[in-house]
PDB file of C-alpha atoms in Angstrom:
ATOM      1  CA  ASP K 235      60.655  75.704 101.499  1.00  0.00           C
ATOM      2  CA  LEU K 236      59.393  78.908 103.080  1.00  0.00           C
ATOM      3  CA  ALA K 237      56.028  77.320 103.876  1.00  0.00           C
ATOM      4  CA  GLN K 238      57.734  74.346 105.512  1.00  0.00           C
ATOM      5  CA  ALA K 239      60.027  76.573 107.571  1.00  0.00           C
ATOM      6  CA  ALA K 240      57.032  78.670 108.663  1.00  0.00           C
ATOM      7  CA  ALA K 241      54.978  75.559 109.487  1.00  0.00           C
ATOM      8  CA  ASP K 242      57.843  74.197 111.577  1.00  0.00           C
ATOM      9  CA  HIS K 243      58.271  77.567 113.310  1.00  0.00           C
ATOM     10  CA  MET K 244      54.559  78.073 114.034  1.00  0.00           C
ATOM     11  CA  GLY K 245      53.487  74.466 114.475  1.00  0.00           C
ATOM     12  CA  LEU K 246      50.655  75.026 111.984  1.00  0.00           C
ATOM     13  CA  PRO K 247      49.938  73.509 108.560  1.00  0.00           C
ATOM     14  CA  PRO K 248      50.241  75.861 105.581  1.00  0.00           C
ATOM     15  CA  LEU K 249      47.390  77.188 103.499  1.00  0.00           C
ATOM     16  CA  PHE K 250      48.722  78.637 100.273  1.00  0.00           C
ATOM     17  CA  GLU K 251      46.919  81.634  98.806  1.00  0.00           C
ATOM     18  CA  LEU K 252      47.128  82.500  95.131  1.00  0.00           C
ATOM     19  CA  PRO K 253      45.608  85.928  94.487  1.00  0.00           C
ATOM     20  CA  LEU K 254      44.206  86.385  91.013  1.00  0.00           C
ATOM     21  CA  ILE K 255      44.271  90.135  91.600  1.00  0.00           C
ATOM     22  CA  ASN K 256      47.385  91.811  92.988  1.00  0.00           C
ATOM     23  CA  ALA K 257      47.730  95.363  94.270  1.00  0.00           C
ATOM     24  CA  GLU K 258      50.771  96.027  92.067  1.00  0.00           C
ATOM     25  CA  LYS K 259      50.616  93.648  89.149  1.00  0.00           C
ATOM     26  CA  ALA K 260      48.242  92.818  86.350  1.00  0.00           C
ATOM     27  CA  PRO K 261      45.590  90.216  87.199  1.00  0.00           C
ATOM     28  CA  ILE K 262      46.530  86.673  86.294  1.00  0.00           C
ATOM     29  CA  GLY K 263      44.321  84.645  84.025  1.00  0.00           C
ATOM     30  CA  LEU K 264      43.046  81.138  84.510  1.00  0.00           C
ATOM     31  CA  PHE K 265      45.811  79.533  82.427  1.00  0.00           C
ATOM     32  CA  GLU K 266      48.569  81.249  84.438  1.00  0.00           C
ATOM     33  CA  ALA K 267      46.722  80.487  87.686  1.00  0.00           C
ATOM     34  CA  ARG K 268      46.655  76.778  86.786  1.00  0.00           C
ATOM     35  CA  LEU K 269      50.369  76.810  86.021  1.00  0.00           C
ATOM     36  CA  ARG K 270      51.155  78.531  89.317  1.00  0.00           C
ATOM     37  CA  ALA K 271      48.775  76.281  91.263  1.00  0.00           C
ATOM     38  CA  GLN K 272      50.702  73.184  90.143  1.00  0.00           C
ATOM     39  CA  GLN K 273      53.611  74.123  92.400  1.00  0.00           C
ATOM     40  CA  PHE K 274      51.396  73.528  95.454  1.00  0.00           C
ATOM     41  CA  ALA K 275      50.273  70.004  94.515  1.00  0.00           C
ATOM     42  CA  GLY K 276      50.912  67.697  97.449  1.00  0.00           C
ATOM     43  CA  ARG K 277      52.273  70.545  99.629  1.00  0.00           C
ATOM     44  CA  GLY K 278      49.084  71.803 101.256  1.00  0.00           C
ATOM     45  CA  ALA K 279      45.703  73.326 100.629  1.00  0.00           C
ATOM     46  CA  LEU K 280      45.413  76.163  98.122  1.00  0.00           C
ATOM     47  CA  ALA K 281      42.971  79.088  98.192  1.00  0.00           C
ATOM     48  CA  LEU K 282      42.398  81.171  95.066  1.00  0.00           C
ATOM     49  CA  THR K 283      41.267  84.683  95.967  1.00  0.00           C
ATOM     50  CA  ARG K 284      40.518  88.064  94.469  1.00  0.00           C
ATOM     51  CA  ALA K 285      41.888  89.823  97.555  1.00  0.00           C
ATOM     52  CA  PRO K 286      44.606  92.250  96.435  1.00  0.00           C
ATOM     53  CA  LEU K 287      45.423  93.761  99.851  1.00  0.00           C
ATOM     54  CA  PHE K 288      46.318  92.030 103.093  1.00  0.00           C
ATOM     55  CA  MET K 289      43.488  93.791 104.903  1.00  0.00           C
ATOM     56  CA  ASP K 290      41.163  92.051 102.396  1.00  0.00           C
ATOM     57  CA  LYS K 291      42.915  88.743 103.014  1.00  0.00           C
ATOM     58  CA  ALA K 292      42.578  89.188 106.792  1.00  0.00           C
ATOM     59  CA  ALA K 293      38.790  89.454 106.418  1.00  0.00           C
ATOM     60  CA  LEU K 294      38.768  86.183 104.434  1.00  0.00           C
ATOM     61  CA  PHE K 295      41.161  84.340 106.768  1.00  0.00           C
ATOM     62  CA  PRO K 296      40.729  85.722 110.306  1.00  0.00           C
ATOM     63  CA  GLY K 297      43.254  84.506 112.880  1.00  0.00           C
ATOM     64  CA  SER K 298      45.845  83.701 110.230  1.00  0.00           C
ATOM     65  CA  VAL K 299      49.597  84.126 110.234  1.00  0.00           C
ATOM     66  CA  PHE K 300      50.545  85.463 106.811  1.00  0.00           C
ATOM     67  CA  VAL K 301      54.018  84.358 105.793  1.00  0.00           C
ATOM     68  CA  VAL K 302      55.728  86.931 103.585  1.00  0.00           C
ATOM     69  CA  GLY K 303      59.172  87.813 102.348  1.00  0.00           C
ATOM     70  CA  LEU K 304      60.783  91.080 103.317  1.00  0.00           C
ATOM     71  CA  ASP K 305      59.967  92.707  99.968  1.00  0.00           C
ATOM     72  CA  THR K 306      56.263  92.055 100.502  1.00  0.00           C
ATOM     73  CA  ALA K 307      56.441  93.270 104.110  1.00  0.00           C
ATOM     74  CA  GLU K 308      58.025  96.488 102.818  1.00  0.00           C
ATOM     75  CA  ARG K 309      55.111  97.023 100.445  1.00  0.00           C
ATOM     76  CA  ILE K 310      52.567  96.307 103.205  1.00  0.00           C
ATOM     77  CA  LEU K 311      54.080  99.234 105.113  1.00  0.00           C
ATOM     78  CA  GLU K 312      54.070 101.684 102.185  1.00  0.00           C
ATOM     79  CA  PRO K 313      51.476 104.468 102.512  1.00  0.00           C
ATOM     80  CA  ARG K 314      50.999 104.520  98.701  1.00  0.00           C
ATOM     81  CA  PHE K 315      48.772 101.430  99.051  1.00  0.00           C
ATOM     82  CA  TYR K 316      46.577 103.385 101.462  1.00  0.00           C
ATOM     83  CA  GLY K 317      45.924 106.488  99.386  1.00  0.00           C
ATOM     84  CA  GLY K 318      49.318 107.929 100.330  1.00  0.00           C
ATOM     85  CA  SER K 319      48.197 108.362 103.929  1.00  0.00           C
ATOM     86  CA  GLU K 320      50.167 107.240 106.979  1.00  0.00           C
ATOM     87  CA  GLU K 321      46.927 107.403 108.992  1.00  0.00           C
ATOM     88  CA  ARG K 322      45.126 105.103 106.544  1.00  0.00           C
ATOM     89  CA  LEU K 323      48.087 102.711 106.722  1.00  0.00           C
ATOM     90  CA  LYS K 324      47.746 102.647 110.515  1.00  0.00           C
ATOM     91  CA  ALA K 325      43.976 102.172 110.246  1.00  0.00           C
ATOM     92  CA  ALA K 326      44.543  99.214 107.921  1.00  0.00           C
ATOM     93  CA  LEU K 327      47.045  97.694 110.363  1.00  0.00           C
ATOM     94  CA  ARG K 328      44.536  98.154 113.214  1.00  0.00           C
ATOM     95  CA  GLU K 329      41.874  96.411 111.107  1.00  0.00           C
ATOM     96  CA  PHE K 330      44.320  93.634 110.261  1.00  0.00           C
ATOM     97  CA  GLY K 331      45.023  93.146 113.973  1.00  0.00           C
ATOM     98  CA  ALA K 332      41.306  93.252 114.774  1.00  0.00           C
ATOM     99  CA  HIS K 333      40.914  90.175 112.569  1.00  0.00           C
ATOM    100  CA  GLY K 334      43.493  88.443 114.795  1.00  0.00           C
ATOM    101  CA  CYS K 335      46.056  88.226 112.006  1.00  0.00           C
ATOM    102  CA  THR K 336      49.828  88.639 112.102  1.00  0.00           C
ATOM    103  CA  PHE K 337      52.770  88.493 109.699  1.00  0.00           C
ATOM    104  CA  LEU K 338      55.740  86.144 109.817  1.00  0.00           C
ATOM    105  CA  VAL K 339      58.502  87.826 107.811  1.00  0.00           C
ATOM    106  CA  ALA K 340      61.415  86.048 106.114  1.00  0.00           C
ATOM    107  CA  GLY K 341      64.573  88.052 105.420  1.00  0.00           C
ATOM    108  CA  ARG K 342      65.858  88.828 101.964  1.00  0.00           C
ATOM    109  CA  LEU K 343      69.190  89.423 100.288  1.00  0.00           C
ATOM    110  CA  ASP K 344      69.413  92.951  98.925  1.00  0.00           C
ATOM    111  CA  LYS K 345      72.205  93.146  96.373  1.00  0.00           C
ATOM    112  CA  ALA K 346      73.104  96.676  97.512  1.00  0.00           C
ATOM    113  CA  ASP K 347      72.602  96.399 101.289  1.00  0.00           C
ATOM    114  CA  GLY K 348      73.224  92.721 102.091  1.00  0.00           C
ATOM    115  CA  TYR K 349      70.823  90.486 104.001  1.00  0.00           C
ATOM    116  CA  LYS K 350      67.909  92.474 105.402  1.00  0.00           C
ATOM    117  CA  THR K 351      65.402  91.422 108.061  1.00  0.00           C
ATOM    118  CA  LEU K 352      62.293  92.695 109.788  1.00  0.00           C
ATOM    119  CA  ARG K 353      64.523  94.930 111.939  1.00  0.00           C
ATOM    120  CA  ASP K 354      65.274  96.949 108.786  1.00  0.00           C
ATOM    121  CA  LEU K 355      61.619  97.850 108.176  1.00  0.00           C
ATOM    122  CA  PRO K 356      59.886 101.038 109.332  1.00  0.00           C
ATOM    123  CA  VAL K 357      57.090  99.374 111.321  1.00  0.00           C
ATOM    124  CA  PRO K 358      54.954 102.185 112.758  1.00  0.00           C
ATOM    125  CA  GLU K 359      55.128 102.573 116.519  1.00  0.00           C
ATOM    126  CA  GLY K 360      52.540 100.445 118.278  1.00  0.00           C
ATOM    127  CA  PHE K 361      52.265  97.848 115.500  1.00  0.00           C
ATOM    128  CA  GLY K 362      55.383  95.757 116.157  1.00  0.00           C
ATOM    129  CA  GLY K 363      53.227  93.000 117.627  1.00  0.00           C
ATOM    130  CA  LEU K 364      51.705  92.335 114.214  1.00  0.00           C
ATOM    131  CA  PHE K 365      55.098  91.297 112.825  1.00  0.00           C
ATOM    132  CA  GLU K 366      57.424  88.447 113.749  1.00  0.00           C
ATOM    133  CA  GLU K 367      60.733  87.634 112.116  1.00  0.00           C
ATOM    134  CA  LEU K 368      61.332  84.138 110.785  1.00  0.00           C
ATOM    135  CA  PRO K 369      64.895  83.463 111.954  1.00  0.00           C
ATOM    136  CA  GLU K 370      67.504  83.352 109.211  1.00  0.00           C
ATOM    137  CA  GLY K 371      68.640  79.978 110.567  1.00  0.00           C
ATOM    138  CA  SER K 372      65.164  78.596 109.865  1.00  0.00           C
ATOM    139  CA  PHE K 373      64.958  79.868 106.316  1.00  0.00           C
ATOM    140  CA  ARG K 374      67.171  81.696 103.861  1.00  0.00           C
ATOM    141  CA  ARG K 375      66.927  81.439 100.089  1.00  0.00           C
ATOM    142  CA  ASP K 376      68.627  84.135  98.069  1.00  0.00           C
ATOM    143  CA  VAL K 377      66.256  83.828  95.113  1.00  0.00           C
ATOM    144  CA  SER K 378      63.007  85.658  94.359  1.00  0.00           C
ATOM    145  CA  SER K 379      59.709  84.154  93.256  1.00  0.00           C
ATOM    146  CA  THR K 380      60.093  86.117  90.008  1.00  0.00           C
ATOM    147  CA  GLU K 381      63.425  84.372  89.371  1.00  0.00           C
ATOM    148  CA  ILE K 382      61.850  80.990  90.157  1.00  0.00           C
ATOM    149  CA  ARG K 383      58.982  81.634  87.715  1.00  0.00           C
ATOM    150  CA  ALA K 384      61.493  82.730  85.061  1.00  0.00           C
ATOM    151  CA  GLY K 385      63.121  79.319  85.462  1.00  0.00           C
ATOM    152  CA  TRP K 386      59.753  77.670  84.859  1.00  0.00           C
ATOM    153  CA  GLY K 387      59.543  79.466  81.524  1.00  0.00           C
ATOM    154  CA  GLU K 388      62.866  77.934  80.512  1.00  0.00           C
ATOM    155  CA  ARG K 389      61.516  74.434  81.299  1.00  0.00           C
ATOM    156  CA  ARG K 390      58.146  74.845  79.539  1.00  0.00           C
TER     157      ARG K 390
END
């Protein structure tokens, strides 16, 4: 649903990316990758990558609009992924922009704080142009991908 809302918003077809290596999680094996890849059948092209960070993804897919949920956008802006350095975070964002890439960010329900959007994120000054908010009226699903995958386990 998010891909369709983003495609409608941007006027571009989706390309789904399934990273086998993630910056925060254990790598996924071939069996799990096949299970996850099934969800994209008939919905668009799928790229399997070993690109854990968005700056790596930008080098693979220059000129792309990366569609992410608010939780992912929060992590993109965390200095801990850049050696704990705010300057390295900014350098990574400059590199991301140099590849002609941007982010389209969908809001997310936070059980403690209510519905949060891009306006709630600490985007460093000068980098706001790399981020665009997907309007809540275009897409809102109060469920996480982790919860969706947990439901798959119940059906297996």
